[in-house]
Coordinates of C-alpha atoms and ligand atoms in Angstrom, one line a residue:
M229 CA -106.4 61.2 48.7
K230 CA -108.0 64.3 47.8
R231 CA -111.6 64.3 47.2
W232 CA -112.5 64.4 43.8
N233 CA -116.8 66.8 45.1
G234 CA -115.9 68.6 48.1
W235 CA -112.8 69.6 49.9
G236 CA -109.6 68.6 50.6
E237 CA -108.1 64.5 52.2
E238 CA -110.9 61.9 51.8
S239 CA -109.6 61.3 55.9
V240 CA -109.7 64.3 56.9
N241 CA -113.1 65.3 58.6
S242 CA -114.3 68.7 60.5
H243 CA -117.0 67.9 63.5
L244 CA -119.4 69.9 63.8
S245 CA -121.2 69.8 67.8
P246 CA -124.6 68.7 69.0
A247 CA -124.6 72.5 69.6
A248 CA -123.2 74.1 66.3
A249 CA -125.1 72.4 64.7
A250 CA -128.4 73.0 66.4
F251 CA -127.0 76.6 66.2
V252 CA -127.5 76.4 62.1
K253 CA -131.1 74.2 62.5
H254 CA -132.3 77.3 64.1
A255 CA -130.9 79.5 61.6
I256 CA -131.8 78.7 58.4
G257 CA -134.1 74.7 59.6
P258 CA -133.4 71.7 59.5
G259 CA -131.3 70.0 56.5
I260 CA -132.9 67.1 53.9
P261 CA -129.2 66.1 53.2
A262 CA -129.3 65.2 49.6
R263 CA -127.9 62.1 47.6
D264 CA -124.1 63.0 45.9
A265 CA -122.9 60.5 42.8
S266 CA -120.0 58.0 43.0
L267 CA -117.1 58.6 40.9
E268 CA -118.2 56.2 39.5
E269 CA -121.3 57.5 38.1
V270 CA -119.6 59.9 36.6
V271 CA -116.5 59.0 35.1
T272 CA -119.6 56.5 32.8
Q273 CA -120.9 60.2 31.5
V274 CA -117.2 61.4 30.3
P275 CA -117.7 61.0 26.1
P276 CA -114.3 60.2 24.0
T277 CA -111.6 62.4 23.9
R278 CA -111.9 64.7 21.2
L279 CA -108.3 65.4 21.1
P280 CA -106.0 63.9 18.8
A281 CA -102.7 61.3 20.6
H282 CA -100.2 63.2 22.0
P283 CA -97.5 61.8 24.1
L284 CA -97.5 65.2 27.3
I285 CA -101.3 63.3 27.4
T286 CA -104.0 62.0 29.1
S287 CA -107.3 60.4 28.0
D288 CA -107.7 59.0 30.9
P289 CA -112.2 59.4 32.5
T290 CA -110.6 59.5 36.0
E291 CA -108.1 62.4 35.1
R292 CA -110.4 64.1 32.4
V293 CA -114.0 64.4 35.9
R294 CA -110.8 64.9 38.4
H295 CA -110.0 67.9 36.2
A296 CA -113.7 68.5 35.6
R297 CA -114.8 71.9 38.2
G298 CA -113.2 74.3 40.6
Q299 CA -114.3 74.7 43.8
S300 CA -117.3 77.0 43.4
L301 CA -120.9 76.3 44.8
P302 CA -122.4 75.5 41.4
D303 CA -119.1 72.9 41.0
W304 CA -120.2 71.7 44.1
I305 CA -123.4 71.1 42.8
A306 CA -122.5 69.8 39.5
L307 CA -119.8 67.8 41.5
R308 CA -121.7 66.2 44.5
S309 CA -124.9 65.7 41.2
G310 CA -123.4 64.4 39.2
C311 CA -124.5 66.9 35.9
L312 CA -121.4 68.0 34.6
E313 CA -121.5 68.2 31.4
T314 CA -118.6 69.0 29.7
F315 CA -115.1 67.6 30.8
P316 CA -111.7 68.8 29.4
D317 CA -110.8 66.1 26.9
G318 CA -107.7 65.0 28.2
V319 CA -104.8 66.3 30.4
A320 CA -101.6 67.2 30.1
Y321 CA -98.7 66.6 32.7
P322 CA -95.9 69.0 31.7
E323 CA -92.7 69.1 33.3
S324 CA -90.5 71.6 31.5
Q325 CA -91.3 75.3 30.0
S326 CA -90.9 72.8 27.0
E327 CA -93.3 70.9 27.8
V328 CA -95.4 74.2 27.7
R329 CA -94.7 75.2 24.3
D330 CA -94.8 71.5 23.4
L331 CA -98.5 71.6 24.1
I332 CA -98.7 75.6 23.6
Q333 CA -98.1 74.7 19.9
Y334 CA -100.3 71.9 19.4
A335 CA -102.9 73.1 20.8
R336 CA -102.6 75.9 17.9
T337 CA -102.3 73.4 15.5
T338 CA -104.8 71.3 16.7
G339 CA -107.4 74.2 17.3
A340 CA -107.1 73.2 20.9
R341 CA -108.3 75.6 23.6
M342 CA -106.6 74.8 27.3
I343 CA -107.2 75.6 30.3
P344 CA -103.8 76.5 33.0
Y345 CA -104.6 74.5 36.1
G346 CA -102.4 74.9 39.8
G347 CA -105.0 73.1 42.6
G348 CA -108.2 74.0 40.6
T349 CA -109.7 75.9 44.2
S350 CA -110.9 78.7 41.6
V351 CA -114.8 80.0 43.7
V352 CA -115.4 81.1 40.2
G353 CA -115.7 79.5 37.3
H354 CA -111.7 80.2 36.1
I355 CA -111.2 76.0 34.8
N356 CA -114.1 74.6 33.7
P357 CA -114.5 73.4 30.9
L358 CA -117.0 74.9 28.0
P359 CA -119.3 73.9 26.1
G360 CA -118.3 74.4 22.6
D361 CA -117.3 72.6 19.4
Q362 CA -113.3 72.4 19.4
P363 CA -111.7 70.2 22.1
V364 CA -111.1 71.3 25.7
L365 CA -107.0 70.8 27.5
T366 CA -106.3 71.0 30.9
V367 CA -102.7 72.0 31.2
D368 CA -101.6 70.6 34.9
L369 CA -98.9 71.8 36.5
S370 CA -98.4 70.7 39.5
R371 CA -95.3 68.5 38.4
M372 CA -93.3 71.5 37.9
S373 CA -93.1 72.8 42.2
R374 CA -89.1 72.5 42.8
L375 CA -87.5 76.0 43.3
Y376 CA -85.3 76.1 41.3
S377 CA -83.0 79.2 42.6
I378 CA -82.5 80.9 46.2
D379 CA -80.7 84.3 45.8
E380 CA -80.0 85.8 50.0
T381 CA -79.2 88.5 48.6
N382 CA -81.9 89.7 47.5
Q383 CA -84.3 87.8 49.3
L384 CA -85.5 85.9 45.5
A385 CA -86.4 82.7 45.1
T386 CA -88.0 81.1 42.1
F387 CA -90.3 78.7 42.1
G388 CA -91.7 76.6 39.0
A389 CA -95.4 78.0 38.6
G390 CA -97.1 74.5 40.0
V391 CA -96.2 74.8 43.5
T392 CA -98.6 74.5 46.5
G393 CA -98.6 76.0 49.3
P394 CA -97.4 74.2 51.8
H395 CA -95.0 72.7 49.5
L396 CA -93.4 76.5 49.0
E397 CA -92.9 77.7 52.5
A398 CA -91.6 74.1 52.9
Q399 CA -89.0 73.8 51.0
L400 CA -87.7 78.0 51.4
R401 CA -87.9 77.3 55.2
A402 CA -84.6 75.3 54.6
Y403 CA -83.0 78.8 54.4
G404 CA -84.8 80.5 56.8
Y405 CA -87.2 82.3 54.4
T406 CA -91.3 82.6 54.1
L407 CA -92.8 83.7 52.0
G408 CA -95.5 85.2 53.7
H409 CA -99.1 84.6 51.4
F410 CA -101.3 82.4 53.4
P411 CA -105.1 82.1 51.8
Q412 CA -107.3 79.5 53.5
S413 CA -107.0 77.1 50.2
F414 CA -102.9 76.9 51.0
E415 CA -102.5 73.0 50.7
Y416 CA -104.0 73.0 47.9
S417 CA -103.8 76.6 45.4
T418 CA -100.4 77.2 43.7
L419 CA -98.0 80.5 42.9
G420 CA -99.4 80.4 39.8
G421 CA -102.7 80.3 40.7
W422 CA -101.7 82.4 43.0
I423 CA -100.3 85.3 40.1
A424 CA -103.0 84.6 37.9
T425 CA -106.0 85.7 40.2
R426 CA -103.9 88.3 42.2
S427 CA -104.7 86.9 45.4
S428 CA -104.4 87.3 49.1
G429 CA -103.2 85.6 51.7
Q430 CA -104.4 86.5 55.7
Q431 CA -101.5 88.1 56.1
S432 CA -101.4 90.0 53.0
L433 CA -101.1 93.7 55.9
G434 CA -97.3 92.3 56.8
Y435 CA -96.3 90.1 53.9
G436 CA -98.5 92.1 51.0
R437 CA -100.8 90.8 48.4
I438 CA -99.5 88.5 45.8
E439 CA -99.0 91.8 43.2
Q440 CA -96.7 93.1 46.4
L441 CA -94.6 89.4 46.8
F442 CA -94.2 88.3 42.2
A443 CA -91.3 90.4 41.6
G444 CA -91.3 88.6 37.9
G445 CA -90.6 85.2 35.6
R446 CA -91.5 83.5 32.7
V447 CA -94.8 83.1 30.5
E448 CA -94.9 80.7 27.7
T449 CA -97.9 82.2 25.9
P450 CA -98.9 81.3 22.5
S451 CA -96.8 84.1 20.8
G452 CA -93.8 83.2 22.2
E453 CA -92.9 84.0 25.8
L454 CA -92.4 86.8 28.5
E455 CA -90.2 87.1 30.0
V456 CA -90.7 89.5 33.2
Q457 CA -87.5 90.7 35.3
P458 CA -87.6 91.0 38.9
F459 CA -86.6 94.9 39.1
P460 CA -87.1 96.1 42.5
A461 CA -88.5 99.4 40.9
S462 CA -88.7 101.0 37.4
A463 CA -90.3 103.2 35.3
T464 CA -89.7 102.2 31.7
G465 CA -93.7 102.5 31.4
M466 CA -96.3 99.4 31.6
D467 CA -94.8 97.5 34.2
L468 CA -95.4 94.4 32.6
R469 CA -95.6 92.4 35.5
E470 CA -99.9 93.8 35.8
I471 CA -100.4 91.5 32.3
V472 CA -99.7 88.1 34.4
L473 CA -101.4 89.4 36.7
G474 CA -105.3 89.0 37.4
S475 CA -104.7 86.8 33.5
E476 CA -106.5 83.6 34.7
G477 CA -105.5 82.0 32.0
R478 CA -105.9 83.9 29.4
L479 CA -102.5 85.2 28.2
G480 CA -100.3 82.3 28.7
I481 CA -98.9 80.3 31.8
V482 CA -97.1 80.8 33.9
T483 CA -94.0 78.5 34.1
E484 CA -91.4 80.5 36.8
A485 CA -92.5 82.7 39.2
T486 CA -90.0 84.4 41.0
V487 CA -91.0 86.5 44.2
R488 CA -90.1 88.1 47.4
V489 CA -89.3 86.3 50.9
T490 CA -88.8 86.8 53.9
P491 CA -86.9 85.8 56.4
L492 CA -88.6 83.7 58.7
P493 CA -90.6 85.6 61.7
E494 CA -88.5 85.5 65.3
Q495 CA -92.1 85.6 67.0
E496 CA -95.5 85.8 65.4
Q497 CA -99.2 86.0 67.6
F498 CA -102.4 86.6 66.8
L499 CA -104.4 88.4 69.8
V500 CA -108.3 88.2 69.9
V501 CA -109.8 91.7 71.3
F502 CA -113.7 92.5 71.9
F503 CA -115.3 96.6 71.2
P504 CA -118.1 96.7 71.8
D505 CA -119.9 97.4 69.4
W506 CA -118.8 97.7 65.2
E507 CA -118.4 101.3 64.8
R508 CA -115.6 101.4 67.7
G509 CA -114.1 98.2 65.8
I510 CA -113.5 100.1 63.2
A511 CA -112.9 103.6 64.0
A512 CA -110.2 101.0 66.7
V513 CA -108.7 99.1 62.9
R514 CA -108.0 102.2 60.8
R515 CA -107.0 104.6 63.6
M516 CA -104.3 100.9 63.9
L517 CA -103.9 101.3 59.8
Q518 CA -103.5 104.9 58.9
M519 CA -101.1 105.1 62.4
R520 CA -99.4 102.2 60.4
L521 CA -98.8 100.1 63.1
P522 CA -96.8 97.1 61.2
L523 CA -99.1 95.2 61.5
A524 CA -99.3 91.4 59.5
M525 CA -103.8 90.6 59.9
L526 CA -106.3 92.5 61.0
R527 CA -110.0 91.0 61.1
L528 CA -112.4 91.9 62.6
S529 CA -116.3 90.8 62.9
T530 CA -119.5 91.6 62.9
P531 CA -121.6 91.1 66.0
L532 CA -123.2 88.6 63.7
E533 CA -120.4 87.1 63.0
T534 CA -118.8 87.0 66.8
K535 CA -122.0 85.1 67.5
T536 CA -121.5 83.3 65.3
N537 CA -118.0 82.1 65.7
L538 CA -118.1 81.9 69.2
A539 CA -121.9 79.1 68.2
L540 CA -120.1 77.1 65.9
A541 CA -116.4 77.1 68.1
G542 CA -117.4 74.7 70.5
H543 CA -116.1 74.4 73.8
K544 CA -118.5 76.0 75.9
H545 CA -117.3 75.9 79.5
L546 CA -114.3 78.2 78.2
L547 CA -116.3 80.1 76.0
G548 CA -119.3 81.0 78.9
A549 CA -116.1 82.1 81.2
I550 CA -114.9 84.7 78.6
E551 CA -118.4 85.6 78.2
Q552 CA -118.8 86.9 81.4
V553 CA -115.6 88.3 81.4
L554 CA -116.3 90.5 78.7
A555 CA -120.4 90.8 79.9
L556 CA -119.0 92.5 82.8
R557 CA -116.2 95.4 81.1
G558 CA -118.9 96.2 78.4
A559 CA -118.6 94.1 75.6
G560 CA -122.4 92.9 76.0
N561 CA -124.6 91.0 73.1
N562 CA -123.4 93.5 70.4
K563 CA -119.5 93.1 70.9
C564 CA -117.5 92.1 67.4
M565 CA -114.5 90.0 67.8
L566 CA -111.1 92.2 65.9
L567 CA -108.5 89.3 65.1
M568 CA -105.1 91.0 64.7
G569 CA -101.3 89.0 64.2
I570 CA -98.0 89.9 64.7
V571 CA -95.1 89.3 63.5
G572 CA -91.4 89.2 63.0
R573 CA -88.8 90.5 65.2
E574 CA -88.9 89.7 68.6
A575 CA -88.8 94.1 69.8
V576 CA -91.4 94.8 66.7
V577 CA -93.9 92.9 67.7
R578 CA -93.6 94.2 71.6
L579 CA -94.1 97.5 70.2
A580 CA -96.7 96.9 67.9
R581 CA -98.5 94.7 70.9
K582 CA -98.1 97.7 72.9
E583 CA -99.7 100.6 70.3
A584 CA -102.6 98.6 68.8
L585 CA -103.5 97.7 72.0
D586 CA -103.6 100.8 73.7
I587 CA -105.7 102.3 70.5
A588 CA -107.9 99.4 71.1
G589 CA -108.0 100.6 75.1
K590 CA -109.4 103.3 74.1
L591 CA -111.6 102.5 71.7
N592 CA -113.2 100.2 75.0
G593 CA -112.0 97.3 73.4
V594 CA -111.2 94.1 75.7
S595 CA -108.0 92.1 74.9
A596 CA -109.1 88.1 75.0
G597 CA -105.1 87.4 74.8
G598 CA -104.3 84.5 72.6
I599 CA -105.9 81.8 73.1
L600 CA -108.5 82.3 71.1
G601 CA -105.5 83.3 68.7
A602 CA -103.3 79.8 69.2
Q603 CA -106.9 78.4 68.0
W604 CA -107.5 80.8 64.9
Q605 CA -103.1 80.3 63.6
K606 CA -104.2 76.3 64.8
Q607 CA -107.4 75.6 62.3
R608 CA -107.0 77.9 60.2
F609 CA -106.8 76.2 57.4
R610 CA -109.0 73.4 58.4
T611 CA -111.9 75.3 58.6
P612 CA -113.0 75.0 54.6
Y613 CA -113.4 71.7 56.2
L614 CA -116.7 72.4 56.9
R615 CA -118.2 73.2 53.6
N616 CA -118.0 69.0 53.5
T617 CA -120.0 68.5 57.0
L618 CA -122.5 71.1 56.2
W619 CA -123.4 70.3 53.2
S620 CA -123.9 66.2 54.3
M621 CA -126.3 67.4 56.3
G622 CA -128.1 69.3 53.4
Y623 CA -126.8 72.5 54.0
A624 CA -124.8 74.7 51.1
V625 CA -122.3 77.5 52.0
D626 CA -121.0 79.9 50.2
T627 CA -118.7 83.3 50.1
V628 CA -119.4 86.9 48.5
E629 CA -116.3 89.1 49.1
T630 CA -115.6 92.9 47.2
A631 CA -113.7 95.6 48.9
A632 CA -114.2 99.0 49.2
T633 CA -113.0 102.9 50.3
W634 CA -113.8 103.4 54.0
D635 CA -117.1 105.2 53.3
H636 CA -118.5 102.6 51.8
V637 CA -117.5 100.0 54.0
P638 CA -120.5 99.7 56.8
A639 CA -123.2 99.6 53.9
I640 CA -121.8 97.3 51.9
V641 CA -122.1 95.1 54.2
E642 CA -125.9 95.9 55.4
A643 CA -126.7 95.5 51.9
V644 CA -125.0 92.5 51.3
E645 CA -126.2 90.5 54.0
A646 CA -129.9 92.2 53.0
A647 CA -129.4 90.9 50.5
L648 CA -129.0 87.6 50.8
R649 CA -131.1 87.0 54.5
D650 CA -134.2 88.5 51.6
G651 CA -132.4 86.8 48.6
L652 CA -134.9 83.6 49.9
A653 CA -138.4 85.3 51.0
A654 CA -139.8 84.5 48.3
D655 CA -140.0 80.6 48.2
D656 CA -139.9 80.8 52.4
E657 CA -136.8 79.9 52.6
Q658 CA -134.5 80.8 55.3
V659 CA -130.2 82.6 54.2
Y660 CA -128.2 83.7 57.4
A661 CA -125.0 85.9 56.4
Y662 CA -122.0 86.9 58.4
T663 CA -119.6 88.6 57.5
H664 CA -115.4 90.0 58.2
L665 CA -112.7 92.2 57.0
S666 CA -110.1 91.4 56.5
H667 CA -107.1 92.2 53.4
L668 CA -107.0 96.3 56.0
Y669 CA -105.6 98.4 54.1
R670 CA -104.9 102.2 55.3
H671 CA -108.0 103.5 52.8
G672 CA -110.6 101.6 52.4
S673 CA -111.7 97.1 53.1
G674 CA -111.5 94.1 51.7
I675 CA -115.2 92.8 52.9
Y676 CA -116.6 89.1 53.4
T677 CA -119.7 87.6 53.8
T678 CA -120.3 84.1 54.4
Y679 CA -123.9 82.6 54.1
L680 CA -126.0 79.3 54.4
Y681 CA -129.2 77.7 53.4
R682 CA -130.2 74.5 53.0
I683 CA -129.9 72.8 49.5
A684 CA -132.5 71.3 47.9
S685 CA -133.6 67.7 46.7
D686 CA -133.2 68.6 42.7
P687 CA -130.1 70.1 42.5
A688 CA -131.3 72.8 40.0
E689 CA -133.5 74.7 42.6
T690 CA -130.3 74.1 44.3
L691 CA -128.4 76.2 41.7
H692 CA -130.8 78.5 41.2
R693 CA -131.2 79.1 44.5
W694 CA -127.4 80.6 44.5
Q695 CA -128.0 81.9 41.4
V696 CA -130.4 84.8 43.9
L697 CA -128.4 85.0 46.1
K698 CA -125.0 86.1 44.0
E699 CA -127.2 88.2 41.8
A700 CA -128.4 89.7 45.1
A701 CA -125.5 90.0 46.6
S702 CA -123.3 90.9 43.7
Q703 CA -125.6 94.1 42.2
A704 CA -125.5 95.6 46.4
I705 CA -121.9 94.9 46.0
V706 CA -122.1 96.9 42.5
M707 CA -124.4 99.6 43.2
Q708 CA -122.5 100.8 47.3
H709 CA -119.5 101.2 45.2
G710 CA -117.3 97.9 45.4
T711 CA -115.5 96.2 43.3
I712 CA -116.5 92.5 42.0
S713 CA -114.2 91.2 43.6
H714 CA -110.9 91.4 46.2
Q715 CA -109.7 88.5 46.5
H716 CA -111.4 85.4 43.3
G717 CA -110.9 86.6 40.3
V718 CA -113.4 86.7 37.7
G719 CA -114.0 83.3 36.0
T720 CA -117.2 83.1 35.0
D721 CA -118.9 83.9 37.8
H722 CA -118.0 87.3 38.2
Q723 CA -117.8 88.5 34.7
H724 CA -121.7 89.9 34.2
Y725 CA -120.5 92.5 36.7
L726 CA -117.3 93.1 35.3
F727 CA -118.3 96.7 33.2
A728 CA -119.6 98.5 36.0
E729 CA -115.8 98.9 36.8
K730 CA -114.0 98.4 34.1
G731 CA -116.1 100.3 31.2
E732 CA -116.1 98.9 27.4
L733 CA -113.1 100.8 26.7
G734 CA -111.1 99.5 29.6
L735 CA -112.3 95.8 29.4
A736 CA -111.6 96.7 24.5
A737 CA -108.4 97.1 26.2
M738 CA -107.8 94.1 28.4
R739 CA -109.7 91.9 25.3
Q740 CA -106.7 93.2 22.5
L741 CA -103.5 93.1 24.9
Y742 CA -105.0 89.2 25.8
A743 CA -105.5 89.0 21.5
S744 CA -102.0 90.4 20.8
F745 CA -100.4 87.6 23.1
D746 CA -102.7 84.6 21.7
P747 CA -104.1 85.4 18.5
Q748 CA -106.9 82.6 17.9
G749 CA -107.9 83.2 21.6
I750 CA -106.9 79.5 22.5
M751 CA -105.8 80.3 26.0
N752 CA -108.6 79.7 29.1
P753 CA -111.4 81.4 25.9
G754 CA -114.8 82.7 28.0
K755 CA -113.2 83.2 31.2
L756 CA -112.7 87.0 32.3
V757 CA -113.2 88.8 29.7
V758 CA -115.5 87.7 26.5
Ligands
FAD51 C1 -112.0 76.8 50.6 C2 -111.0 78.3 49.5 C3 -109.8 79.3 50.4 C4 -109.9 80.0 49.7 N1 -109.6 81.1 50.5 C5 -108.4 82.1 49.2 C6 -107.8 82.9 50.0 O1 -107.4 83.2 51.7 N2 -107.6 84.1 49.4 C7 -107.2 84.2 47.7 O2 -107.3 84.9 47.0 N3 -108.6 83.6 47.7 C8 -109.0 81.8 48.8 N4 -109.7 81.4 47.4 C9 -109.9 81.0 45.4 C10 -108.3 80.3 45.8 O3 -107.5 79.3 46.3 C11 -107.5 81.2 44.7 O4 -108.2 82.5 42.8 C12 -106.3 80.6 43.9 O5 -106.0 81.8 43.5 C13 -106.7 79.6 42.8 O6 -105.2 79.3 42.8 P1 -105.5 77.5 41.8 O7 -103.9 77.5 42.3 O8 -105.7 76.9 42.7 O9 -105.3 77.9 41.2 P2 -106.4 77.4 39.9 O10 -108.1 76.9 40.9 O11 -106.3 76.6 38.7 O12 -106.3 78.3 39.1 C14 -106.8 79.3 38.7 C15 -106.6 80.3 38.0 O13 -105.4 80.4 37.3 C16 -105.3 80.1 36.1 N5 -104.0 79.4 36.7 C17 -103.5 78.6 37.3 N6 -102.1 78.1 37.7 C18 -101.9 79.0 36.0 C19 -100.7 79.2 35.5 N7 -99.3 78.2 36.1 N8 -100.4 79.7 34.3 C20 -101.2 80.8 34.4 N9 -102.4 80.6 34.0 C21 -103.2 79.4 35.4 C22 -106.3 79.3 35.5 O14 -106.0 78.9 34.5 C23 -107.4 79.4 36.4 O15 -107.8 80.7 35.2 C24 -109.9 80.1 48.1 C25 -110.8 79.0 47.3 C26 -110.9 77.9 48.3 C27 -112.1 76.7 48.4

């Protein structure tokens, strides 16, 4: 069963080697684990429902707890401490578009607020019920997960929007296709959630972000059904797909989505190259991108992230040997690890690999071959489980992410890491922060910083530390010309910084747009724009 207050399946645990645990302790001090509230304790806090009865809605308290929060760090703090305060009044599991329509009609007549719910993996407060006088209905799309049709002529597939990553890929694989959208939350996040948050998968360089993969679909809104046709391109004014993408539940409920699929690749290779320093690593990836090499993924870690990943990976003997060879070839203490994915037809993979390694070689990159890459591929969806392990040791882990044009990238990395590293100095607490570039473009890059700090015995203090760090990192992003989110969305946590990139006129246009589909304001109010 899925954990109610952490990541992943209850039966799956990640393990931190003693050396890795010592590394974390050395970086930020000994962790002091806090006591977790039990599910039973939290269930007793759930108030009576305010929703009138409806055959599609359950007010079962356990279901309401399980849909009360997502996966942001404030959500974790609330769930682990049992201090939730708000719960949905009910949860519905519609199985068809007409049931979704029925639920929207019910909300219109009862004044209930609706929160569309995909996999609940939001990390910015998207799915949390906000305090208020109106009852809240969470609509879980998990029963709308079928492959409705596959059109091999046009390489389009239409799914129920509640389909999760593994289920979607399994249904496509039976026909020899893939969507190629692999966010790290792949195991639980859903197609509807990806669309509603403008998600980006690990191989977005090759397959595209969800913006490129989403061809059309159906959205049930309080003003009626919006149908977006899957044209390959069109010059008919505004592209309606753009209204649906990133709508965060404000527009309506995406019930089905047509996506652009690709035949399963003949080959998939993940290689690692080490560069002697960050500057040469950046120069190499920029050259690969600007020469338009057909790569599926590039992920470049800073020297600190490289060191951290190697320390946390275990495999002391293998890594020791690799490090010795690298040092001899000029990649020493400042080395940066580049993970490179190449997928496609065998001949294309061979050519892209040769070209990429040529570019890397000219910048003193040293290829470590496929061993570390294969290890990454095997573990790629296991990393989030480490959050559970670290929490139980007394450490909180969170990430901040942005994207910027290349000229701003180095300054953002420095500013965000510094803001986090020094963020708790007043409390004499250490913060450990490290970064990689992922989701790279010819014109700039996504920037992803992970940070760890110690949880306090008082959950309010743990939350306060997070607020201080989030504010410092977000201000650094905005000041250094980054977007407040490259892939996680806005929810509640990024709202405050949205003005800096949209401006008042832009925000007013967004508000009016959502109001025209939802004049009563019943769809996920308080999220994205207020
Ligand atoms: C460990 C971890 C790793 C992550 N890695 C990535 C990553 O690599 N890339 C990335 O982009 N994100 C990542 N995320 C963030 C998150 O997984 C994405 O935002 C994801 O797209 C959310 O999908 P979901 O189905 O879980 O949506 P939910 O969390 O359930 O909902 C998110 C928002 O979408 C709306 N929504 C959901 N379904 C529908 C629908 N059918 N119709 C209308 N609105 C809907 C909700 O109302 C809400 O506003 C990660 C999160 C975690 C916890």
